[in-house]
CSV table of C-alpha atoms in Angstrom, one decimal:
chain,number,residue,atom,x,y,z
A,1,UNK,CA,0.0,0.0,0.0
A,2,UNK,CA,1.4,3.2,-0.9
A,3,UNK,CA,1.6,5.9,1.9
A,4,UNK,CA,0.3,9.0,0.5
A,5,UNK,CA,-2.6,7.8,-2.2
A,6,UNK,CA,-5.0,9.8,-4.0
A,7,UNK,CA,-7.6,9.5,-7.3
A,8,UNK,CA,-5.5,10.4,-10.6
A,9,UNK,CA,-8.4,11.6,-12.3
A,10,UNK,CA,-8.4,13.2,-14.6
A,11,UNK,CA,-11.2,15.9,-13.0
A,12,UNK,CA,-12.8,17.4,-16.0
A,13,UNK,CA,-15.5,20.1,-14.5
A,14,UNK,CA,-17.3,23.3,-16.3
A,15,UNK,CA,-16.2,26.9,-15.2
A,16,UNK,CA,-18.0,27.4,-11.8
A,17,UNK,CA,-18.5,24.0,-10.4
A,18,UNK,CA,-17.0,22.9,-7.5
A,19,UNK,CA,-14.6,19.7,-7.2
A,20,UNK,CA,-13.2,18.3,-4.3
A,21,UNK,CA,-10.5,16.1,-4.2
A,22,UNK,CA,-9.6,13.0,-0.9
A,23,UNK,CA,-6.2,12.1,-0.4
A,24,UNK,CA,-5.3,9.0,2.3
A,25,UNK,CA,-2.4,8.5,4.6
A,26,UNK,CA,-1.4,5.2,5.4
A,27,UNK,CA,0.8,6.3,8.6
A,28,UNK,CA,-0.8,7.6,11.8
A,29,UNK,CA,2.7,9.1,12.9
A,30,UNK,CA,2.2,11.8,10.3
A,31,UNK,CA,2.6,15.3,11.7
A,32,UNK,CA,1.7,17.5,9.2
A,33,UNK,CA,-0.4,18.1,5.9
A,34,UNK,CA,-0.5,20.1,2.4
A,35,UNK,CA,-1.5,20.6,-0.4
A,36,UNK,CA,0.5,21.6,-3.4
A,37,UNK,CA,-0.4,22.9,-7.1
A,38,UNK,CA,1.9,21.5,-10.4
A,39,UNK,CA,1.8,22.9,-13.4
A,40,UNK,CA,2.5,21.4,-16.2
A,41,UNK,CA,6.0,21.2,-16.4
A,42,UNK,CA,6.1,23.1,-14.1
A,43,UNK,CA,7.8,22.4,-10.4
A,44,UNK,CA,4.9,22.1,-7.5
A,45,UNK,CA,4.3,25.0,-5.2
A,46,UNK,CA,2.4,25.2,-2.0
A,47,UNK,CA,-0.9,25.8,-2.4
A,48,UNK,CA,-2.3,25.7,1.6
A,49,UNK,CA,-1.5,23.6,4.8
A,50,UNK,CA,-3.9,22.0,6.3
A,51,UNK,CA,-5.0,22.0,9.6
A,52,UNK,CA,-6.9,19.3,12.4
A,53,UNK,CA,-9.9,22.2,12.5
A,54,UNK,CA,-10.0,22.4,8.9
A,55,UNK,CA,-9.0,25.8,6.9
A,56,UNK,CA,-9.7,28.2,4.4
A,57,UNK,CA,-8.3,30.1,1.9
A,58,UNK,CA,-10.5,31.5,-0.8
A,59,UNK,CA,-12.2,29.4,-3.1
A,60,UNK,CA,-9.9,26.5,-1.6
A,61,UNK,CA,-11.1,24.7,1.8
A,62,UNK,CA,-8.8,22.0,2.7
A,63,UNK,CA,-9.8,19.9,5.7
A,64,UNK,CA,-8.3,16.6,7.7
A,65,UNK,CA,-9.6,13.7,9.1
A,66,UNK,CA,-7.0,11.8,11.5
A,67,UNK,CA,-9.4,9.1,12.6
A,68,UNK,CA,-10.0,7.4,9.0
A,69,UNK,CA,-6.3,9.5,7.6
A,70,UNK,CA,-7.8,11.2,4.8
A,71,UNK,CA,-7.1,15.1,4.0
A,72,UNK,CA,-9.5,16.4,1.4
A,73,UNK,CA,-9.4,19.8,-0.8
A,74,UNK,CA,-12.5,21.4,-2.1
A,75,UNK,CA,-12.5,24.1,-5.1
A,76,UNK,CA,-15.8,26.2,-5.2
A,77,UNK,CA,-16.9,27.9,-8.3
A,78,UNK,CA,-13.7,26.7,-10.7
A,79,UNK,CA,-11.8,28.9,-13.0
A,80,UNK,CA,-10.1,28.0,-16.1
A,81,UNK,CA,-6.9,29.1,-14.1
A,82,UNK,CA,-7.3,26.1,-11.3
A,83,UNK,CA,-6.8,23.9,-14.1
A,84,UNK,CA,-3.2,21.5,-12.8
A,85,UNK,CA,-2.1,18.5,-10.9
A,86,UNK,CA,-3.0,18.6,-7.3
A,87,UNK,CA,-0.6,17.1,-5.0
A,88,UNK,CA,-1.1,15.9,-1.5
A,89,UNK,CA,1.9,16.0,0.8
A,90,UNK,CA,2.5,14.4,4.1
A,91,UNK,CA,5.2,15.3,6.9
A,92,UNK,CA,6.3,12.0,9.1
A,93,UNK,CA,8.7,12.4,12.1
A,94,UNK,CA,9.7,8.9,12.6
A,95,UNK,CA,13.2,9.1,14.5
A,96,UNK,CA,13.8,11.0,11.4
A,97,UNK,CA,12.1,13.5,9.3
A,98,UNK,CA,10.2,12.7,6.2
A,99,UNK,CA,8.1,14.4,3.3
A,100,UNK,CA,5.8,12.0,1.3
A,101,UNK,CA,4.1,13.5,-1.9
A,102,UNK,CA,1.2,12.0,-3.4
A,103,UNK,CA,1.1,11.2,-6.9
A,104,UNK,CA,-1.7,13.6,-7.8
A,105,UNK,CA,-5.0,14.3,-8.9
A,106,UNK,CA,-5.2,16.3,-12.7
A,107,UNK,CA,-8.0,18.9,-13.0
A,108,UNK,CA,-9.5,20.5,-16.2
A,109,UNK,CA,-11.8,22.9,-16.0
A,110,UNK,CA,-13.4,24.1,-18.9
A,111,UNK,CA,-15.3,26.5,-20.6
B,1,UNK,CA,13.3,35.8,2.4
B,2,UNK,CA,14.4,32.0,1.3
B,3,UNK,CA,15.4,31.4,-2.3
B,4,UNK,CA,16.2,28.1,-3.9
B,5,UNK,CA,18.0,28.5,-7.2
B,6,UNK,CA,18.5,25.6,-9.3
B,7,UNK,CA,20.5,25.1,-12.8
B,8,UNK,CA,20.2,24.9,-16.1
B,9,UNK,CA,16.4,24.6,-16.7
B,10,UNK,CA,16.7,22.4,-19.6
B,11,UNK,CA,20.0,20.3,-21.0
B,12,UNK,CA,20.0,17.8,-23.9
B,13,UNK,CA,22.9,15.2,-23.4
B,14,UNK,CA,24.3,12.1,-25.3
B,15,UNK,CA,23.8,8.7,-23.8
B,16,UNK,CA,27.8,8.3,-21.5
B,17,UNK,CA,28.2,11.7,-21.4
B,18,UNK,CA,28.6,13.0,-17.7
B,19,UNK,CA,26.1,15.3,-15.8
B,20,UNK,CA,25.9,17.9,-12.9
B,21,UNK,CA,23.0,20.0,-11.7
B,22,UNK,CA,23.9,22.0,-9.3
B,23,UNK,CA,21.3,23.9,-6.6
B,24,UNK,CA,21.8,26.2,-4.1
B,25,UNK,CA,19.3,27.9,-1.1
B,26,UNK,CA,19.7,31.5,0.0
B,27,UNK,CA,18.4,32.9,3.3
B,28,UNK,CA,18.6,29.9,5.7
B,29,UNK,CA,21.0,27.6,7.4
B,30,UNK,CA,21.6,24.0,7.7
B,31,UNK,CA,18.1,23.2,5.3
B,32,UNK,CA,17.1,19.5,4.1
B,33,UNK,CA,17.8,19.7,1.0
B,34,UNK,CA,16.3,17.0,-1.9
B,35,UNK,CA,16.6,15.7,-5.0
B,36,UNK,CA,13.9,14.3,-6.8
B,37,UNK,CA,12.8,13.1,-10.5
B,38,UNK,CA,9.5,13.2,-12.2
B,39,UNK,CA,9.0,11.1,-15.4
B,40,UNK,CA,6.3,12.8,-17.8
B,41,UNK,CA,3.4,12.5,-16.8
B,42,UNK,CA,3.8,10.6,-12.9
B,43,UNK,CA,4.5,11.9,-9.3
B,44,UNK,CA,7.6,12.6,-7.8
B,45,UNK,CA,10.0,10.1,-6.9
B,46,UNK,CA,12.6,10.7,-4.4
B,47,UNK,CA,16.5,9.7,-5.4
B,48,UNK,CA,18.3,11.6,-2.7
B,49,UNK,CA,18.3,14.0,0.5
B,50,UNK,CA,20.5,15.2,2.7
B,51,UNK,CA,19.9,16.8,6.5
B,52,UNK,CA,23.9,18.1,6.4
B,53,UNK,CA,27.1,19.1,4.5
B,54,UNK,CA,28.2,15.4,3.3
B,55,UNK,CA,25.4,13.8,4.6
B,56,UNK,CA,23.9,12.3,1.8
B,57,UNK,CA,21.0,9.6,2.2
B,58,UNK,CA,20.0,7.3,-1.1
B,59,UNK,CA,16.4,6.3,-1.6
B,60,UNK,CA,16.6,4.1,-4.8
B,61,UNK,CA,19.4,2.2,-6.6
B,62,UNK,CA,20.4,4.3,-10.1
B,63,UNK,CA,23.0,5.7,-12.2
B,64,UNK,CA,23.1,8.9,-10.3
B,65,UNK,CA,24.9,9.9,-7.1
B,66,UNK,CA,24.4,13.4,-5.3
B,67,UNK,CA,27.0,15.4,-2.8
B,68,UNK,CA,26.2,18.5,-0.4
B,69,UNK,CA,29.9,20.1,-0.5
B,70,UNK,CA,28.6,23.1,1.4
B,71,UNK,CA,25.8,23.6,3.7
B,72,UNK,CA,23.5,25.1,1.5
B,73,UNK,CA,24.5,23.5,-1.9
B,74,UNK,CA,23.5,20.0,-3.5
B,75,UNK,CA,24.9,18.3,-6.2
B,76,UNK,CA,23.6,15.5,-8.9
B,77,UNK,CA,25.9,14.1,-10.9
B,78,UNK,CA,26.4,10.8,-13.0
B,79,UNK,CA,29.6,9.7,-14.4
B,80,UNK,CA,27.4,8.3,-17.7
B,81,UNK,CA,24.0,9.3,-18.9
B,82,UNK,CA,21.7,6.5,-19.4
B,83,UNK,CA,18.2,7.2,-21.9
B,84,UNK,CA,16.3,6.2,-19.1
B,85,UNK,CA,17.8,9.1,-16.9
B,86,UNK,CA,15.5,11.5,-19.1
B,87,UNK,CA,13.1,13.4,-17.2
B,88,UNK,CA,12.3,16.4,-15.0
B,89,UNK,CA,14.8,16.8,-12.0
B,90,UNK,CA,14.0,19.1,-9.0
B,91,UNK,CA,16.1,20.3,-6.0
B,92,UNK,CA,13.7,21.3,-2.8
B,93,UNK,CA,14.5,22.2,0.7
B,94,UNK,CA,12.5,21.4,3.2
B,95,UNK,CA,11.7,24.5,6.4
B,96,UNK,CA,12.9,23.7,9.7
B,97,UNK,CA,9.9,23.4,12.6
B,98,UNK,CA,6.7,21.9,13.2
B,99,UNK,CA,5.1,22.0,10.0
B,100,UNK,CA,8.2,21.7,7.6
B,101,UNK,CA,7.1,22.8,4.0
B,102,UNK,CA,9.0,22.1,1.4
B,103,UNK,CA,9.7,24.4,-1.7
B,104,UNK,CA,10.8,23.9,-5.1
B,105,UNK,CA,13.4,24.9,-7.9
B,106,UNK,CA,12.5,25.7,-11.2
B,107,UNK,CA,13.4,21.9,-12.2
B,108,UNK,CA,16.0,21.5,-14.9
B,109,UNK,CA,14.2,19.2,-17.7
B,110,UNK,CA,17.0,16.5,-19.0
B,111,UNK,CA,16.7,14.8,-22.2
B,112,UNK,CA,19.2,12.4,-22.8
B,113,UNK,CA,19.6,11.5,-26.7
């Protein structure tokens, strides 16, 4: 089982709609959550952390679940622009520190 | 403010010829620093890191080999270019404390002919 694993997708969604996307965690040791936004060919930058009480940041609401290990993002009314690769990332601290990145979830929004 | 500054952004090598990409991290002090590759089209996979000046950690067997020669500069490097080393290389260095994000360098994009 992979640790960090998420839905490839593709997401294809019209302008406006709203999309979320679950990522799940196989390691209950892991400290600390993100999410990060890829372009194509592009390198990924951080989009949000995300927090036990669940945060906020726009259009973008990221929350996590430690019980069941999931994190999940959720776009509201999609632009054209939010159109990438969404990458969930995981933080372990397991006698040593160590950053797990999902492989990604592709979103197209369109017109 | 941290920068991470990585180089070239694209390089087009024969197969046996040698390579070095070289990164380097302004505005902080004794970062993780990464190396990782991503084939077209898949996630990011992980082939070294290093938590200090020649302190270099391996995470999957391959033609390449990385050094940290100073404290905020890593180093990837093969002696001879294989076709299957094409593909999109990126340096990151991870923030020290709780939450430990990690940011990117532009990514130099190898093709290897």
């Amino acid at each position: 089982r992979k640790e960090v694993e998420q839905d490839p997708g593709p997401f294809n969604v019209p302008e406006g709609a709203t999309v979320a996307f679950n990522c799940t965690y196989s390691n209950s040791a892991s400290q600390s959550f993100f999410w990060y936004r890829q372009d194509c060919r592009k390198e990924p930058k951080l989009l949000m952390s995300v927090y036990s009480s669940g945060n906020e940041d726009g259009r973008f609401t990221a929350q996590l679940n430690r019980a069941s290990q999931y994190i999940s993002l959720l776009i509201r009314d999609s632009k054209l622009s939010d159109s990438a690769t969404y990458l969930c990332v995981v933080n372990l601290n397991t006698g040593g520190f160590k950053t797990i990145f999902g492989a990604g979830t592709r979103l197209f929004v369109k017109a | 403010s941290q920068t991470i500054h990585q180089w070239p952004a694209t390089l087009v090598q024969p197969v046996g010829s040698p390579l070095s990409l070289e990164c380097t991290v302004e505005g902080t002090s004794n970062p993780n620093l990464y190396w990782y590759r991503q084939a077209a089209g898949r996630g990011l996979q992980l082939l070294f890191y290093s938590v200090g000046i020649g302190q270099i950690s391996s995470e999957v067997p391959q033609n390449l080999s990385a050094s940290r020669p100073q404290d905020r500069q890593f180093i990837l490097s093969s002696k001879k270019l294989l076709l299957s080393d094409s593909g999109f290389y990126l340096c990151a260095w991870t923030a020290l404390g709780v939450r430990g994000e990690t940011f990117f360098g532009q990514g130099t994009r190898l093709t290897v002919v």
